[in-house]
Coordinates of C-alpha atoms in Angstrom, one line a residue:
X1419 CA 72.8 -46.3 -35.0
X1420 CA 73.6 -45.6 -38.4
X1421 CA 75.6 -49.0 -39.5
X1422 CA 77.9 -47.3 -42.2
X1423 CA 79.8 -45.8 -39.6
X1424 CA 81.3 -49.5 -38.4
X1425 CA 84.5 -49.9 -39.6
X1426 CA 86.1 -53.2 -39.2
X1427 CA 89.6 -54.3 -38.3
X1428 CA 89.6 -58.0 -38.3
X1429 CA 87.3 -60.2 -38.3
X1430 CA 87.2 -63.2 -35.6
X1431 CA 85.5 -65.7 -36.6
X1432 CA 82.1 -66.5 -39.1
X1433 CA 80.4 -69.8 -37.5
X1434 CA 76.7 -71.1 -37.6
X1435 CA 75.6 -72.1 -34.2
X1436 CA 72.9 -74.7 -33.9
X1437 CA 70.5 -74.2 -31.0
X1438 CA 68.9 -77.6 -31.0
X1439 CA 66.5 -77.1 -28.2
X1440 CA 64.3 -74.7 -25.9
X1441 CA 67.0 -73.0 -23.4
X1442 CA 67.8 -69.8 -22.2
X1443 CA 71.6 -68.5 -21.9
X1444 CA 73.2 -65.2 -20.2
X1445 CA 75.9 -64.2 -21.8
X1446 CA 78.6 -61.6 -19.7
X1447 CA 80.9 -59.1 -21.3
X1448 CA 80.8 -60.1 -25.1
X1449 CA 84.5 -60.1 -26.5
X1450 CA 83.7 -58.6 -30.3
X1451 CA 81.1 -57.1 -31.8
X1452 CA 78.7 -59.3 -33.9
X1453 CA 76.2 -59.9 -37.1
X1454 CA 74.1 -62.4 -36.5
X1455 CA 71.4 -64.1 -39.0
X1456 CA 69.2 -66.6 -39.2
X1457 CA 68.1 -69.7 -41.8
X1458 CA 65.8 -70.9 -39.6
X1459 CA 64.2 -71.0 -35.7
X1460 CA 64.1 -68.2 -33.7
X1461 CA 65.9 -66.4 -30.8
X1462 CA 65.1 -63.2 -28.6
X1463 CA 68.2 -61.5 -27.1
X1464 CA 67.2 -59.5 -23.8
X1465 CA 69.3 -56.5 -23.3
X1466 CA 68.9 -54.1 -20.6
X1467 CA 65.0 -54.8 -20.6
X1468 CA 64.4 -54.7 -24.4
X1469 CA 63.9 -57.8 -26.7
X1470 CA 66.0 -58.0 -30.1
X1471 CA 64.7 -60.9 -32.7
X1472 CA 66.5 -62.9 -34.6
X1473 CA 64.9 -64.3 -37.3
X1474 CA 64.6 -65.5 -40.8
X1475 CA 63.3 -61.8 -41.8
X1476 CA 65.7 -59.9 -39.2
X1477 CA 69.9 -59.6 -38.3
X1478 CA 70.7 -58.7 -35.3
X1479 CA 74.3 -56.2 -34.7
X1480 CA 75.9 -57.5 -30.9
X1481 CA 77.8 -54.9 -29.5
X1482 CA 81.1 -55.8 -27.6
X1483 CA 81.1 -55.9 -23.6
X1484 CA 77.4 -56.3 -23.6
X1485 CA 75.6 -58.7 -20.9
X1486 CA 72.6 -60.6 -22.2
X1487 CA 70.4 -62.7 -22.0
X1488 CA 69.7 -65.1 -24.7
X1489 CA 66.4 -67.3 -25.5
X1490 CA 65.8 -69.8 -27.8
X1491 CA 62.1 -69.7 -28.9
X1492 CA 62.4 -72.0 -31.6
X1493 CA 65.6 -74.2 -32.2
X1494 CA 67.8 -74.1 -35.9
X1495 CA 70.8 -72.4 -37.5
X1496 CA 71.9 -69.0 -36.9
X1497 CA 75.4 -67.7 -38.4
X1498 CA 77.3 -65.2 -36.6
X1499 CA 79.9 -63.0 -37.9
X1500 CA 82.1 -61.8 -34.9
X1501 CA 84.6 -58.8 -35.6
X1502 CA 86.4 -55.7 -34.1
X1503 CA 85.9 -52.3 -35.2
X1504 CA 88.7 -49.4 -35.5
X1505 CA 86.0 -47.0 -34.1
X1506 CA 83.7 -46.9 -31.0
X1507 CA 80.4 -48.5 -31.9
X1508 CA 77.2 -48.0 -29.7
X1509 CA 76.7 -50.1 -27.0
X1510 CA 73.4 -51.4 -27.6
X1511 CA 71.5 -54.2 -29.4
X1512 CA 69.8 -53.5 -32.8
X1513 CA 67.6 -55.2 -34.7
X1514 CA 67.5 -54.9 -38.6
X1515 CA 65.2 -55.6 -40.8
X1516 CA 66.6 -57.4 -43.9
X1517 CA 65.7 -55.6 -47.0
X1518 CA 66.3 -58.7 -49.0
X1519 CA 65.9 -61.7 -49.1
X1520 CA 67.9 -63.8 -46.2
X1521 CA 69.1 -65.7 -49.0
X1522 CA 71.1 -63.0 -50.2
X1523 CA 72.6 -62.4 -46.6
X1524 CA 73.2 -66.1 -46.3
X1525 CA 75.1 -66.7 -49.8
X1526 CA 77.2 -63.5 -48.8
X1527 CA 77.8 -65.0 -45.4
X1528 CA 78.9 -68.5 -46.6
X1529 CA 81.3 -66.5 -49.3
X1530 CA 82.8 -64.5 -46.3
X1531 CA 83.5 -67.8 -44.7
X1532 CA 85.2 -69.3 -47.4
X1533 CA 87.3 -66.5 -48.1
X1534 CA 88.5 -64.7 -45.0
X1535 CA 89.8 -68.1 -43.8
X1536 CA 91.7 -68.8 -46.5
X1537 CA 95.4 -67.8 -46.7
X1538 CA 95.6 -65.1 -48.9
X1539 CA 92.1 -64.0 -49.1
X1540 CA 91.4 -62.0 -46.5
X1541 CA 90.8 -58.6 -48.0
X1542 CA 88.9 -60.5 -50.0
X1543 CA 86.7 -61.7 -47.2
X1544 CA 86.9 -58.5 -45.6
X1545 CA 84.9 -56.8 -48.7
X1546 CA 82.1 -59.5 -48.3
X1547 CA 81.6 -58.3 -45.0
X1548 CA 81.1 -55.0 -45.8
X1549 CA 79.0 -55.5 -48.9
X1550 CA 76.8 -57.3 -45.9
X1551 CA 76.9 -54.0 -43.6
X1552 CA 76.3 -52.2 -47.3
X1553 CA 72.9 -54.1 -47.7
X1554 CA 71.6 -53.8 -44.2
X1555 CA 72.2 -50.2 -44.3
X1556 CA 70.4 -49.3 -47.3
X1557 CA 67.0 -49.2 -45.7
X1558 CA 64.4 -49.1 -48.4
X1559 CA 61.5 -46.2 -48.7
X1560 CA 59.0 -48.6 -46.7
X1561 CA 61.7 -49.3 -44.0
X1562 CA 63.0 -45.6 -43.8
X1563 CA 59.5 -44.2 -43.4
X1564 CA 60.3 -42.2 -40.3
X1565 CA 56.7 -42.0 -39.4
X1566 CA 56.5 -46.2 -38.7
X1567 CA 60.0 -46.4 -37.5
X1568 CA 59.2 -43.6 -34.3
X1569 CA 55.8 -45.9 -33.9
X1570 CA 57.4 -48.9 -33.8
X1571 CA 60.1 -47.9 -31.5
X1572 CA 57.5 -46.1 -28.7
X1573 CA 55.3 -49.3 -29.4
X1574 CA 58.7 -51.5 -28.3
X1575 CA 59.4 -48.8 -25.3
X1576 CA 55.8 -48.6 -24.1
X1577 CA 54.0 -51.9 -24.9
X1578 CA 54.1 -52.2 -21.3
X1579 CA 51.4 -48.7 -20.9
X1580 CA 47.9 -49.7 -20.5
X1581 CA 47.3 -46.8 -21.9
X1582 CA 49.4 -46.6 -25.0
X1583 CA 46.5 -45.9 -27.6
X1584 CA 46.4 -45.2 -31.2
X1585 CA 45.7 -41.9 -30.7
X1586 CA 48.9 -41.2 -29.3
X1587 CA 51.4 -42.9 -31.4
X1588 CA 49.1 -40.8 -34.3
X1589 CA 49.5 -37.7 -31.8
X1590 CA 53.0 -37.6 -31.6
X1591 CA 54.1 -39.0 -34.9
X1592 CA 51.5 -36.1 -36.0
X1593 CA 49.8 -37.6 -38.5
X1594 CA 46.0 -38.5 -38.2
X1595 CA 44.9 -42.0 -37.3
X1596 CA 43.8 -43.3 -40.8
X1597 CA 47.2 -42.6 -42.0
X1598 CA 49.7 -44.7 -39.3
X1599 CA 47.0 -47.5 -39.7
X1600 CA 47.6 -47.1 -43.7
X1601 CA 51.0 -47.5 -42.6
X1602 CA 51.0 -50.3 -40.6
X1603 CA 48.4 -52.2 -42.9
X1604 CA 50.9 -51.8 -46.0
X1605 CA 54.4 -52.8 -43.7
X1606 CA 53.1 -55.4 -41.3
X1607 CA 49.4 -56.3 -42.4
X1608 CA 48.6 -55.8 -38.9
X1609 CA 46.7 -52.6 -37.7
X1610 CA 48.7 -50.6 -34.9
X1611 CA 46.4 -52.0 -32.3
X1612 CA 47.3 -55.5 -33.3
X1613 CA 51.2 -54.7 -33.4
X1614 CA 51.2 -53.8 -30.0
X1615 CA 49.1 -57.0 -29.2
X1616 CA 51.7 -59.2 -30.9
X1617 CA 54.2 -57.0 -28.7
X1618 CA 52.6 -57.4 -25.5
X1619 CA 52.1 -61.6 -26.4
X1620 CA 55.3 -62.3 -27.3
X1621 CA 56.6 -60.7 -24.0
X1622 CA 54.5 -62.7 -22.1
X1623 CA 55.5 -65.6 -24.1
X1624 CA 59.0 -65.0 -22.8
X1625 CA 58.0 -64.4 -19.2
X1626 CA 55.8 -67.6 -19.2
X1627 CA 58.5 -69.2 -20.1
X1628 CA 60.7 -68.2 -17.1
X1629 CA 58.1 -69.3 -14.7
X1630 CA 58.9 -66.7 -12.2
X1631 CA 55.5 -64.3 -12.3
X1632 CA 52.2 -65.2 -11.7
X1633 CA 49.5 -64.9 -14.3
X1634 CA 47.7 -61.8 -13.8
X1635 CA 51.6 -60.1 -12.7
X1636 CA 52.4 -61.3 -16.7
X1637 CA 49.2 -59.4 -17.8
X1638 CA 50.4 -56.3 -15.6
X1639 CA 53.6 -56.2 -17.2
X1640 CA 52.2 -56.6 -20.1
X1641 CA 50.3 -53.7 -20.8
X1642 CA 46.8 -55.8 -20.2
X1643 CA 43.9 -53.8 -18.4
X1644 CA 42.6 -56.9 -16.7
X1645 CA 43.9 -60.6 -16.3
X1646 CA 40.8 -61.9 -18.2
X1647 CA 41.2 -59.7 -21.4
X1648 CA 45.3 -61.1 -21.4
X1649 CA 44.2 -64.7 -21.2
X1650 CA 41.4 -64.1 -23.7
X1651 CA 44.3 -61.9 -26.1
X1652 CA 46.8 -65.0 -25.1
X1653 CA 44.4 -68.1 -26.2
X1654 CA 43.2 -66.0 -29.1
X1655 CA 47.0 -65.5 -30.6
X1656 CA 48.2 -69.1 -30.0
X1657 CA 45.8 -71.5 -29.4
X1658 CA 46.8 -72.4 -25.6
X1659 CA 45.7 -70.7 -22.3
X1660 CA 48.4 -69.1 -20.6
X1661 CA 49.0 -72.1 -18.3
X1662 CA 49.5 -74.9 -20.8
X1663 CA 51.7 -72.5 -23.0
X1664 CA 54.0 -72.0 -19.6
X1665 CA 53.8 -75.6 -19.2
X1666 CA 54.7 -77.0 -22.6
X1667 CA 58.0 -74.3 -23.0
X1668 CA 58.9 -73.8 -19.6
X1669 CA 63.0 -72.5 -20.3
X1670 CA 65.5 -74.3 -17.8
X1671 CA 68.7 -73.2 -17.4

């Protein structure tokens, strides 16, 4: 989705919403489309089987009549700017990057929500909000590098593949090996081996959570060759075995 092609005709409303504990939410047939950011915590959006991020180093665009489910991974603020658009937008989740520093986002937001409210001041406010889609759309030379973004995005698709390999994503992004994990090393400090790890562990973070699948299921949907390599992975990333992480977060609805 190429953001610069939203074009707003009122916006509804610009509030922070505090998610003070663990919980997850499914939201039905979102009214407006939506910006959301985040000062601090954590949530994962869940949209049609793919997980969207919201945190302090990503936004998050909402499109309108979506059904979603929300999870709170770790409680704090998270403003939301809720608005219509003159022109169809794509219906699906995206998560963005932020190219600057949330701070930036965050003044601009709290500007946009003292002006647009005000009588008077809307075009005002209106012009905030853009200068936000503005930013978020001018994707830097590390973040346009079309190379990482088609890895990431199979690595998001396909975490789930036992088989998803290096040499693949290198394969089909056509470049050799050494190069995508030059790539990855400089964006994420992680090699591509360890992205999809994080992937894979932060999905089965989410389904622990839900305490509907059993252990070695998790590590099947997971993209995990055996049961004992995923607890191994699992303890390795976050210091618990599987079972006391599902025990200590289980999500109630």
């Amino acid at each position: 989705m190429d953001l610069n092609e939203i074009v707003v005709c009122e916006i509804c409303e610009a509030i922070t919403i505090k998610q003070l504990k663990k919980r997850k939410y499914m939201i039905e047939n979102r009214q407006n489309y939506g910006l959301s950011f985040c000062k601090s915590g954590k949530i994962t959006y869940i949209h049609e089987g793919k997980q969207y991020i919201s945190d302090p180093t990503h936004a998050v665009f909402h499109p309108q009549g979506a059904t979603y489910m929300l999870v709170c991974c770790e409680p704090g603020d998270f403003p939301i700017i809720n608005f219509r658009s003159s022109s169809a937008l794509p219906c699906g989740f995206l998560q963005i990057e932020l190219n600057d520093p949330a701070s930036v986002y965050l003044t601009l937001y709290e500007k946009l929500q003292t002006l647009y409210f005000q009588q008077n001041r809307k075009a005002m406010g209106m012009s905030v909000l853009y200068e936000i889609i503005s930013l978020l759309a001018d994707h830097p030379e590390k973040q346009g590098n079309a190379i990482l973004s088609a890895a990431t995005q199979r690595i998001y698709r396909a975490f789930a593949d036992a088989g998803l390999s290096v040499a693949a994503l290198a394969k089909e992004a056509h470049v050799s090996e050494c190069y995508l994990r030059k790539l990855f090393k400089q964006e994420f400090d992680l090699t591509p081996r360890q992205f999809v790890n994080k992937v894979r562990i932060d999905h089965a973070k989410i389904l622990l959570c839900e305490n509907r699948f059993s252990v070695s299921e998790i590590a099947a949907q997971c993209g995990f060759s055996s049961v004992y390599y995923f607890c191994k992975a699992f303890h390795a990333a976050t210091g618990f075995t599987a079972g006391q992480y599902a025990k200590n977060n289980s999500l109630k609805l």
